[in-house]
Amino acid sequence: MMTQSEEINEVVAALVTAKSQFKTLIRKGFNPHFKSMFADLSAINDATQEALHKNGLVVVQSLETADDGAIGVTVSTRLLHKSGQWIGTGRAFFPATKGDAQGCGSAATYGRRYQLSALLCLAADADDDGNAASAPAPKSAKSRAQALKSKKTEEVDNDLGF
């Protein structure tokens, strides 16, 4: 959910000017799972920070633990203008696959990158036309094993004439 200060005319005007000064966003990160390139957090910062600062804008991001104790981080991002006006993303939870520092750090970086890209309207990832979001969920190892066992049972039954 987008959040904002009472007035946003100055922050919006500054952002419009800054966006025209953004450098080319270079996708140098690689996602081996989807075999796609993406702009990592440092690439986003390289492309945007100078223009933001020239126009009196700064990004602040905060990290919190989940309210319910879930493993992961809650990220919020705000674009502040020197006038005191701001726009923000609101809070979003990003789960971690493991609860150690590396897992939470990875979730934090991912969340910061996605929120910053959304707030600044950047195309930081390849557009797959929604294919990854609409693909069937991969089966767990247990359900794959059960399916294989079921298939073998069917083959034996067929061989026996059932």
CSV table of N, CA and C in Angstrom, one decimal:
chain,number,residue,atom,x,y,z
A,1,MET,N,0.8,-1.2,0.0
A,1,MET,CA,0.0,0.0,0.0
A,1,MET,C,0.9,1.2,0.0
A,2,MET,N,0.6,2.1,-0.9
A,2,MET,CA,1.4,3.4,-1.0
A,2,MET,C,1.0,4.3,0.2
A,3,THR,N,2.0,4.9,0.8
A,3,THR,CA,1.8,5.9,1.8
A,3,THR,C,2.4,7.2,1.4
A,4,GLN,N,2.0,8.3,2.0
A,4,GLN,CA,2.5,9.6,1.6
A,4,GLN,C,2.3,10.6,2.7
A,5,SER,N,3.1,11.7,2.6
A,5,SER,CA,2.8,12.9,3.5
A,5,SER,C,1.5,13.5,3.0
A,6,GLU,N,1.1,14.5,3.8
A,6,GLU,CA,-0.2,15.2,3.5
A,6,GLU,C,-0.1,15.8,2.1
A,7,GLU,N,1.0,16.5,1.8
A,7,GLU,CA,1.2,17.1,0.5
A,7,GLU,C,2.3,16.4,-0.2
A,8,ILE,N,2.3,16.2,-1.5
A,8,ILE,CA,3.4,15.5,-2.2
A,8,ILE,C,3.8,16.3,-3.5
A,9,ASN,N,3.3,17.5,-3.7
A,9,ASN,CA,3.6,18.2,-4.9
A,9,ASN,C,5.1,18.4,-5.1
A,10,GLU,N,5.9,18.7,-4.1
A,10,GLU,CA,7.3,18.9,-4.2
A,10,GLU,C,8.1,17.7,-4.5
A,11,VAL,N,7.7,16.6,-3.7
A,11,VAL,CA,8.4,15.3,-3.9
A,11,VAL,C,8.2,14.8,-5.3
A,12,VAL,N,7.0,14.9,-5.8
A,12,VAL,CA,6.6,14.4,-7.1
A,12,VAL,C,7.4,15.2,-8.2
A,13,ALA,N,7.4,16.5,-8.1
A,13,ALA,CA,8.1,17.3,-9.1
A,13,ALA,C,9.6,17.0,-9.1
A,14,ALA,N,10.2,16.8,-7.9
A,14,ALA,CA,11.6,16.4,-7.9
A,14,ALA,C,11.8,15.0,-8.4
A,15,LEU,N,10.9,14.1,-8.2
A,15,LEU,CA,11.1,12.7,-8.7
A,15,LEU,C,10.9,12.7,-10.2
A,16,VAL,N,10.0,13.5,-10.8
A,16,VAL,CA,9.9,13.6,-12.2
A,16,VAL,C,11.2,14.1,-12.9
A,17,THR,N,11.8,15.1,-12.3
A,17,THR,CA,13.1,15.6,-12.8
A,17,THR,C,14.2,14.6,-12.6
A,18,ALA,N,14.2,13.9,-11.4
A,18,ALA,CA,15.3,12.9,-11.2
A,18,ALA,C,15.2,11.8,-12.1
A,19,LYS,N,14.0,11.3,-12.4
A,19,LYS,CA,13.8,10.1,-13.3
A,19,LYS,C,14.4,10.4,-14.7
A,20,SER,N,14.3,11.7,-15.1
A,20,SER,CA,14.9,12.0,-16.5
A,20,SER,C,16.4,12.0,-16.4
A,21,GLN,N,17.0,12.0,-15.2
A,21,GLN,CA,18.4,12.0,-15.1
A,21,GLN,C,19.0,10.6,-14.6
A,22,PHE,N,18.1,9.7,-14.4
A,22,PHE,CA,18.6,8.3,-14.1
A,22,PHE,C,19.5,7.8,-15.2
A,23,LYS,N,20.6,7.1,-14.7
A,23,LYS,CA,21.4,6.4,-15.7
A,23,LYS,C,20.8,5.1,-16.2
A,24,THR,N,21.3,4.5,-17.2
A,24,THR,CA,20.8,3.3,-17.7
A,24,THR,C,21.0,2.2,-16.6
A,25,LEU,N,19.9,1.5,-16.4
A,25,LEU,CA,19.9,0.4,-15.4
A,25,LEU,C,20.5,-0.8,-16.0
A,26,ILE,N,21.6,-1.3,-15.4
A,26,ILE,CA,22.3,-2.4,-16.0
A,26,ILE,C,21.9,-3.7,-15.2
A,27,ARG,N,21.4,-4.7,-15.9
A,27,ARG,CA,21.0,-5.9,-15.3
A,27,ARG,C,22.3,-6.8,-15.2
A,28,LYS,N,23.0,-6.8,-14.1
A,28,LYS,CA,24.2,-7.6,-14.0
A,28,LYS,C,24.0,-8.9,-13.1
A,29,GLY,N,22.9,-8.9,-12.4
A,29,GLY,CA,22.6,-10.1,-11.6
A,29,GLY,C,22.0,-11.2,-12.4
A,30,PHE,N,22.2,-12.5,-12.0
A,30,PHE,CA,21.7,-13.6,-12.8
A,30,PHE,C,20.9,-14.5,-11.8
A,31,ASN,N,19.7,-14.9,-12.2
A,31,ASN,CA,18.9,-15.8,-11.4
A,31,ASN,C,19.0,-17.2,-12.1
A,32,PRO,N,19.7,-18.1,-11.6
A,32,PRO,CA,19.9,-19.4,-12.2
A,32,PRO,C,18.6,-20.2,-12.3
A,33,HIS,N,17.7,-20.0,-11.3
A,33,HIS,CA,16.5,-20.8,-11.3
A,33,HIS,C,15.6,-20.4,-12.6
A,34,PHE,N,15.5,-19.1,-12.8
A,34,PHE,CA,14.7,-18.7,-14.0
A,34,PHE,C,15.5,-18.4,-15.2
A,35,LYS,N,16.9,-18.5,-15.1
A,35,LYS,CA,17.8,-18.2,-16.2
A,35,LYS,C,17.5,-16.8,-16.7
A,36,SER,N,17.5,-15.8,-15.8
A,36,SER,CA,17.2,-14.5,-16.3
A,36,SER,C,18.1,-13.5,-15.6
A,37,MET,N,18.3,-12.4,-16.2
A,37,MET,CA,19.1,-11.3,-15.7
A,37,MET,C,18.2,-10.3,-14.9
A,38,PHE,N,18.8,-9.7,-13.9
A,38,PHE,CA,18.1,-8.7,-13.1
A,38,PHE,C,19.1,-7.6,-12.6
A,39,ALA,N,18.6,-6.5,-12.3
A,39,ALA,CA,19.4,-5.4,-11.7
A,39,ALA,C,19.5,-5.6,-10.2
A,40,ASP,N,20.7,-5.8,-9.7
A,40,ASP,CA,20.8,-6.0,-8.2
A,40,ASP,C,20.7,-4.7,-7.5
A,41,LEU,N,20.7,-4.7,-6.2
A,41,LEU,CA,20.5,-3.4,-5.5
A,41,LEU,C,21.6,-2.4,-5.8
A,42,SER,N,22.8,-2.9,-5.9
A,42,SER,CA,23.9,-1.9,-6.2
A,42,SER,C,23.7,-1.3,-7.6
A,43,ALA,N,23.2,-2.0,-8.5
A,43,ALA,CA,23.0,-1.5,-9.9
A,43,ALA,C,21.9,-0.4,-9.9
A,44,ILE,N,20.9,-0.7,-9.1
A,44,ILE,CA,19.8,0.3,-8.9
A,44,ILE,C,20.3,1.6,-8.3
A,45,ASN,N,21.1,1.4,-7.2
A,45,ASN,CA,21.7,2.6,-6.6
A,45,ASN,C,22.6,3.3,-7.5
A,46,ASP,N,23.4,2.6,-8.3
A,46,ASP,CA,24.3,3.3,-9.3
A,46,ASP,C,23.5,4.1,-10.3
A,47,ALA,N,22.4,3.6,-10.7
A,47,ALA,CA,21.6,4.3,-11.8
A,47,ALA,C,20.8,5.4,-11.2
A,48,THR,N,20.5,5.5,-9.9
A,48,THR,CA,19.5,6.4,-9.4
A,48,THR,C,20.0,7.4,-8.4
A,49,GLN,N,21.0,7.1,-7.6
A,49,GLN,CA,21.3,7.9,-6.4
A,49,GLN,C,21.8,9.3,-6.7
A,50,GLU,N,22.6,9.4,-7.7
A,50,GLU,CA,23.2,10.8,-8.1
A,50,GLU,C,22.0,11.7,-8.5
A,51,ALA,N,21.1,11.2,-9.3
A,51,ALA,CA,20.0,12.1,-9.7
A,51,ALA,C,19.0,12.4,-8.6
A,52,LEU,N,18.8,11.4,-7.7
A,52,LEU,CA,17.9,11.6,-6.6
A,52,LEU,C,18.5,12.7,-5.7
A,53,HIS,N,19.8,12.6,-5.4
A,53,HIS,CA,20.5,13.6,-4.5
A,53,HIS,C,20.5,15.0,-5.1
A,54,LYS,N,20.7,15.1,-6.4
A,54,LYS,CA,20.8,16.4,-7.1
A,54,LYS,C,19.4,17.1,-7.0
A,55,ASN,N,18.4,16.3,-6.8
A,55,ASN,CA,17.0,16.9,-6.8
A,55,ASN,C,16.4,16.9,-5.4
A,56,GLY,N,17.3,16.8,-4.4
A,56,GLY,CA,16.9,16.9,-3.0
A,56,GLY,C,16.1,15.7,-2.5
A,57,LEU,N,16.4,14.6,-3.0
A,57,LEU,CA,15.7,13.3,-2.7
A,57,LEU,C,16.6,12.3,-2.0
A,58,VAL,N,16.1,11.6,-1.1
A,58,VAL,CA,16.9,10.5,-0.5
A,58,VAL,C,16.0,9.3,-0.2
A,59,VAL,N,16.5,8.1,-0.3
A,59,VAL,CA,15.7,6.9,0.0
A,59,VAL,C,16.2,6.4,1.3
A,60,VAL,N,15.2,6.1,2.2
A,60,VAL,CA,15.5,5.4,3.5
A,60,VAL,C,14.7,4.1,3.5
A,61,GLN,N,15.3,3.1,4.0
A,61,GLN,CA,14.6,1.8,4.1
A,61,GLN,C,14.8,1.3,5.5
A,62,SER,N,13.8,0.7,6.0
A,62,SER,CA,13.9,0.1,7.4
A,62,SER,C,13.5,-1.4,7.3
A,63,LEU,N,14.2,-2.1,8.2
A,63,LEU,CA,14.0,-3.5,8.3
A,63,LEU,C,13.5,-3.8,9.7
A,64,GLU,N,12.5,-4.7,9.8
A,64,GLU,CA,12.0,-5.2,11.1
A,64,GLU,C,11.8,-6.7,11.0
A,65,THR,N,11.7,-7.3,12.2
A,65,THR,CA,11.3,-8.7,12.3
A,65,THR,C,9.8,-8.8,12.0
A,66,ALA,N,9.4,-9.9,11.7
A,66,ALA,CA,7.9,-10.2,11.5
A,66,ALA,C,7.2,-10.0,12.8
A,67,ASP,N,6.0,-9.5,12.8
A,67,ASP,CA,5.2,-9.3,14.0
A,67,ASP,C,4.8,-10.6,14.6
A,68,ASP,N,4.6,-11.7,13.8
A,68,ASP,CA,4.1,-12.9,14.3
A,68,ASP,C,5.2,-14.0,14.5
A,69,GLY,N,6.5,-13.5,14.4
A,69,GLY,CA,7.6,-14.4,14.6
A,69,GLY,C,8.0,-15.2,13.4
A,70,ALA,N,7.4,-15.0,12.3
A,70,ALA,CA,7.7,-15.8,11.1
A,70,ALA,C,9.2,-15.5,10.7
A,71,ILE,N,9.8,-16.4,10.0
A,71,ILE,CA,11.2,-16.2,9.6
A,71,ILE,C,11.3,-15.3,8.3
A,72,GLY,N,11.9,-14.2,8.5
A,72,GLY,CA,12.0,-13.3,7.4
A,72,GLY,C,12.1,-11.8,7.9
A,73,VAL,N,12.0,-10.9,7.0
A,73,VAL,CA,12.0,-9.5,7.4
A,73,VAL,C,10.9,-8.7,6.8
A,74,THR,N,10.5,-7.6,7.5
A,74,THR,CA,9.5,-6.7,7.0
A,74,THR,C,10.3,-5.5,6.6
A,75,VAL,N,10.1,-5.0,5.3
A,75,VAL,CA,10.8,-3.9,4.7
A,75,VAL,C,9.8,-2.8,4.5
A,76,SER,N,10.2,-1.6,4.7
A,76,SER,CA,9.5,-0.4,4.3
A,76,SER,C,10.5,0.6,3.6
A,77,THR,N,10.0,1.3,2.6
A,77,THR,CA,10.9,2.2,1.9
A,77,THR,C,10.2,3.6,1.7
A,78,ARG,N,10.9,4.6,2.0
A,78,ARG,CA,10.4,6.0,1.8
A,78,ARG,C,11.4,6.8,0.9
A,79,LEU,N,10.8,7.6,0.1
A,79,LEU,CA,11.5,8.6,-0.7
A,79,LEU,C,11.2,9.9,-0.1
A,80,LEU,N,12.2,10.5,0.6
A,80,LEU,CA,12.1,11.8,1.3
A,80,LEU,C,12.6,12.9,0.4
A,81,HIS,N,11.9,14.1,0.5
A,81,HIS,CA,12.3,15.3,-0.2
A,81,HIS,C,12.8,16.3,0.8
A,82,LYS,N,13.7,17.2,0.5
A,82,LYS,CA,14.2,18.1,1.4
A,82,LYS,C,13.2,19.1,2.0
A,83,SER,N,12.0,19.1,1.3
A,83,SER,CA,10.9,19.9,1.9
A,83,SER,C,10.2,19.3,3.0
A,84,GLY,N,10.5,18.0,3.3
A,84,GLY,CA,9.8,17.2,4.3
A,84,GLY,C,8.7,16.4,3.8
A,85,GLN,N,8.4,16.5,2.5
A,85,GLN,CA,7.3,15.7,1.9
A,85,GLN,C,8.0,14.3,1.6
A,86,TRP,N,7.1,13.3,1.5
A,86,TRP,CA,7.6,11.9,1.2
A,86,TRP,C,6.5,11.1,0.6
A,87,ILE,N,7.0,10.0,0.0
A,87,ILE,CA,6.1,8.9,-0.5
A,87,ILE,C,6.8,7.6,-0.1
A,88,GLY,N,6.0,6.6,0.2
A,88,GLY,CA,6.5,5.4,0.7
A,88,GLY,C,5.7,4.2,0.2
A,89,THR,N,6.3,3.0,0.4
A,89,THR,CA,5.7,1.8,0.0
A,89,THR,C,4.8,1.1,1.0
A,90,GLY,N,4.9,1.5,2.2
A,90,GLY,CA,4.3,0.8,3.3
A,90,GLY,C,5.1,-0.4,3.6
A,91,ARG,N,4.6,-1.2,4.5
A,91,ARG,CA,5.4,-2.4,5.0
A,91,ARG,C,5.1,-3.6,4.2
A,92,ALA,N,6.1,-4.4,3.9
A,92,ALA,CA,5.9,-5.7,3.2
A,92,ALA,C,6.8,-6.8,3.9
A,93,PHE,N,6.3,-8.0,4.1
A,93,PHE,CA,7.0,-9.1,4.6
A,93,PHE,C,7.7,-9.9,3.5
A,94,PHE,N,8.9,-10.2,3.7
A,94,PHE,CA,9.7,-11.1,2.8
A,94,PHE,C,10.2,-12.3,3.5
A,95,PRO,N,9.7,-13.5,3.3
A,95,PRO,CA,10.1,-14.6,4.0
A,95,PRO,C,11.6,-15.0,3.7
A,96,ALA,N,12.2,-15.6,4.7
A,96,ALA,CA,13.5,-16.2,4.5
A,96,ALA,C,13.5,-17.7,4.5
A,97,THR,N,14.3,-18.4,3.7
A,97,THR,CA,14.2,-19.8,3.7
A,97,THR,C,14.9,-20.4,5.0
A,98,LYS,N,15.8,-19.6,5.6
A,98,LYS,CA,16.4,-20.1,6.8
A,98,LYS,C,16.5,-18.9,7.8
A,99,GLY,N,16.5,-19.1,9.1
A,99,GLY,CA,16.5,-18.0,10.0
A,99,GLY,C,17.8,-17.5,10.5
A,100,ASP,N,18.9,-17.9,9.8
A,100,ASP,CA,20.2,-17.3,10.2
A,100,ASP,C,20.4,-16.0,9.5
A,101,ALA,N,21.6,-15.4,9.8
A,101,ALA,CA,21.9,-14.1,9.3
A,101,ALA,C,21.9,-14.0,7.8
A,102,GLN,N,22.4,-15.0,7.2
A,102,GLN,CA,22.5,-15.1,5.7
A,102,GLN,C,21.1,-15.1,5.1
A,103,GLY,N,20.2,-16.0,5.6
A,103,GLY,CA,18.9,-16.1,5.1
A,103,GLY,C,18.1,-14.8,5.3
A,104,CYS,N,18.2,-14.2,6.4
A,104,CYS,CA,17.5,-13.0,6.7
A,104,CYS,C,18.1,-11.8,5.9
A,105,GLY,N,19.4,-11.8,5.7
A,105,GLY,CA,20.1,-10.8,4.9
A,105,GLY,C,19.7,-10.9,3.5
A,106,SER,N,19.5,-12.1,3.0
A,106,SER,CA,19.1,-12.3,1.6
A,106,SER,C,17.7,-11.8,1.4
A,107,ALA,N,16.8,-12.1,2.3
A,107,ALA,CA,15.4,-11.7,2.2
A,107,ALA,C,15.3,-10.1,2.3
A,108,ALA,N,16.2,-9.5,3.1
A,108,ALA,CA,16.2,-8.1,3.3
A,108,ALA,C,16.7,-7.4,2.0
A,109,THR,N,17.7,-8.0,1.4
A,109,THR,CA,18.2,-7.4,0.1
A,109,THR,C,17.2,-7.5,-1.0
A,110,TYR,N,16.5,-8.7,-1.0
A,110,TYR,CA,15.5,-8.9,-2.0
A,110,TYR,C,14.3,-7.9,-1.8
A,111,GLY,N,13.9,-7.8,-0.6
A,111,GLY,CA,12.8,-6.9,-0.3
A,111,GLY,C,13.1,-5.4,-0.6
A,112,ARG,N,14.3,-5.0,-0.2
A,112,ARG,CA,14.8,-3.6,-0.5
A,112,ARG,C,14.8,-3.4,-2.0
A,113,ARG,N,15.3,-4.3,-2.7
A,113,ARG,CA,15.4,-4.2,-4.2
A,113,ARG,C,14.1,-4.1,-4.9
A,114,TYR,N,13.1,-4.9,-4.5
A,114,TYR,CA,11.8,-4.9,-5.1
A,114,TYR,C,11.0,-3.7,-4.7
A,115,GLN,N,11.1,-3.2,-3.4
A,115,GLN,CA,10.4,-2.0,-3.0
A,115,GLN,C,11.0,-0.8,-3.7
A,116,LEU,N,12.3,-0.7,-3.8
A,116,LEU,CA,12.9,0.5,-4.4
A,116,LEU,C,12.6,0.5,-5.9
A,117,SER,N,12.6,-0.6,-6.5
A,117,SER,CA,12.2,-0.7,-8.0
A,117,SER,C,10.8,-0.2,-8.2
A,118,ALA,N,9.9,-0.7,-7.3
A,118,ALA,CA,8.5,-0.3,-7.4
A,118,ALA,C,8.3,1.2,-7.2
A,119,LEU,N,8.9,1.7,-6.1
A,119,LEU,CA,8.8,3.1,-5.7
A,119,LEU,C,9.3,4.0,-6.8
A,120,LEU,N,10.4,3.7,-7.5
A,120,LEU,CA,11.0,4.5,-8.5
A,120,LEU,C,10.5,4.1,-9.9
A,121,CYS,N,9.6,3.2,-10.0
A,121,CYS,CA,9.1,2.7,-11.3
A,121,CYS,C,10.2,2.2,-12.2
A,122,LEU,N,11.0,1.3,-11.7
A,122,LEU,CA,12.1,0.8,-12.5
A,122,LEU,C,11.8,-0.6,-13.0
A,123,ALA,N,12.2,-0.9,-14.2
A,123,ALA,CA,12.1,-2.2,-14.8
A,123,ALA,C,13.4,-3.0,-14.5
A,124,ALA,N,13.6,-3.5,-13.2
A,124,ALA,CA,14.8,-4.1,-12.8
A,124,ALA,C,14.9,-5.5,-13.2
A,125,ASP,N,13.8,-6.2,-13.5
A,125,ASP,CA,13.8,-7.6,-13.8
A,125,ASP,C,13.2,-7.8,-15.2
A,126,ALA,N,13.6,-9.0,-15.8
A,126,ALA,CA,13.0,-9.3,-17.1
A,126,ALA,C,11.5,-9.5,-16.9
A,127,ASP,N,10.8,-9.1,-17.9
A,127,ASP,CA,9.3,-9.3,-17.9
A,127,ASP,C,9.0,-10.6,-18.5
A,128,ASP,N,8.5,-11.6,-17.7
A,128,ASP,CA,8.2,-12.9,-18.3
A,128,ASP,C,6.7,-13.1,-18.6
A,129,ASP,N,6.0,-11.9,-18.7
A,129,ASP,CA,4.6,-11.9,-19.0
A,129,ASP,C,3.8,-12.7,-18.0
A,130,GLY,N,4.2,-12.8,-16.7
A,130,GLY,CA,3.5,-13.5,-15.7
A,130,GLY,C,3.7,-15.0,-15.7
A,131,ASN,N,4.5,-15.5,-16.5
A,131,ASN,CA,4.7,-17.0,-16.6
A,131,ASN,C,5.2,-17.6,-15.3
A,132,ALA,N,6.1,-17.0,-14.6
A,132,ALA,CA,6.6,-17.6,-13.3
A,132,ALA,C,5.5,-17.5,-12.3
A,133,ALA,N,4.7,-16.5,-12.3
A,133,ALA,CA,3.7,-16.4,-11.3
A,133,ALA,C,2.5,-17.3,-11.5
A,134,SER,N,2.3,-17.8,-12.8
A,134,SER,CA,1.2,-18.6,-13.1
A,134,SER,C,1.6,-20.1,-13.3
A,135,ALA,N,2.8,-20.4,-13.2
A,135,ALA,CA,3.3,-21.8,-13.4
A,135,ALA,C,2.8,-22.6,-12.2
A,136,PRO,N,2.5,-23.9,-12.4
A,136,PRO,CA,2.1,-24.7,-11.3
A,136,PRO,C,3.3,-24.8,-10.3
A,137,ALA,N,2.9,-24.9,-9.0
A,137,ALA,CA,3.9,-25.0,-8.0
A,137,ALA,C,4.7,-26.3,-8.1
A,138,PRO,N,6.0,-26.3,-7.9
A,138,PRO,CA,6.7,-27.6,-8.0
A,138,PRO,C,6.3,-28.5,-6.9
A,139,LYS,N,6.3,-29.8,-7.3
A,139,LYS,CA,5.9,-30.8,-6.3
A,139,LYS,C,7.1,-31.0,-5.3
A,140,SER,N,6.7,-31.3,-4.1
A,140,SER,CA,7.7,-31.5,-3.1
A,140,SER,C,8.4,-32.9,-3.3
A,141,ALA,N,9.5,-33.1,-2.7
A,141,ALA,CA,10.2,-34.4,-2.9
A,141,ALA,C,9.3,-35.6,-2.5
A,142,LYS,N,8.5,-35.3,-1.4
A,142,LYS,CA,7.7,-36.4,-0.8
A,142,LYS,C,6.5,-36.7,-1.8
A,143,SER,N,5.9,-35.6,-2.4
A,143,SER,CA,4.8,-35.9,-3.3
A,143,SER,C,5.3,-36.5,-4.6
A,144,ARG,N,6.6,-36.1,-5.0
A,144,ARG,CA,7.2,-36.8,-6.2
A,144,ARG,C,7.4,-38.3,-6.0
A,145,ALA,N,7.9,-38.6,-4.8
A,145,ALA,CA,8.1,-40.0,-4.4
A,145,ALA,C,6.8,-40.8,-4.4
A,146,GLN,N,5.8,-40.1,-3.8
A,146,GLN,CA,4.5,-40.8,-3.8
A,146,GLN,C,3.9,-41.0,-5.2
A,147,ALA,N,4.1,-40.1,-6.1
A,147,ALA,CA,3.6,-40.2,-7.4
A,147,ALA,C,4.4,-41.3,-8.1
A,148,LEU,N,5.7,-41.4,-7.9
A,148,LEU,CA,6.5,-42.4,-8.5
A,148,LEU,C,6.1,-43.8,-8.0
A,149,LYS,N,5.8,-43.9,-6.7
A,149,LYS,CA,5.4,-45.2,-6.1
A,149,LYS,C,4.0,-45.6,-6.7
A,150,SER,N,3.1,-44.6,-6.8
A,150,SER,CA,1.8,-44.9,-7.4
A,150,SER,C,1.9,-45.4,-8.8
A,151,LYS,N,2.8,-44.7,-9.6
A,151,LYS,CA,3.0,-45.1,-11.0
A,151,LYS,C,3.5,-46.5,-11.1
A,152,LYS,N,4.5,-46.9,-10.2
A,152,LYS,CA,5.1,-48.3,-10.2
A,152,LYS,C,4.0,-49.3,-9.8
A,153,THR,N,3.1,-48.9,-8.9
A,153,THR,CA,2.0,-49.8,-8.5
A,153,THR,C,1.1,-50.0,-9.7
A,154,GLU,N,0.8,-48.9,-10.4
A,154,GLU,CA,-0.1,-49.1,-11.6
A,154,GLU,C,0.5,-50.0,-12.7
A,155,GLU,N,1.9,-49.8,-12.9
A,155,GLU,CA,2.6,-50.6,-13.8
A,155,GLU,C,2.5,-52.1,-13.5
A,156,VAL,N,2.7,-52.4,-12.2
A,156,VAL,CA,2.6,-53.8,-11.7
A,156,VAL,C,1.2,-54.3,-11.9
A,157,ASP,N,0.2,-53.5,-11.5
A,157,ASP,CA,-1.2,-53.9,-11.7
A,157,ASP,C,-1.5,-54.2,-13.2
A,158,ASN,N,-1.0,-53.3,-14.1
A,158,ASN,CA,-1.2,-53.6,-15.5
A,158,ASN,C,-0.5,-54.8,-16.0
A,159,ASP,N,0.7,-55.1,-15.5
A,159,ASP,CA,1.4,-56.3,-15.9
A,159,ASP,C,0.7,-57.5,-15.4
A,160,LEU,N,0.0,-57.4,-14.3
A,160,LEU,CA,-0.7,-58.6,-13.7
A,160,LEU,C,-2.2,-58.7,-14.3
A,161,GLY,N,-2.5,-57.8,-15.2
A,161,GLY,CA,-3.9,-57.8,-15.8
A,161,GLY,C,-5.0,-57.2,-15.0
A,162,PHE,N,-4.7,-56.4,-14.0
A,162,PHE,CA,-5.7,-55.7,-13.3
A,162,PHE,C,-6.1,-54.4,-13.9
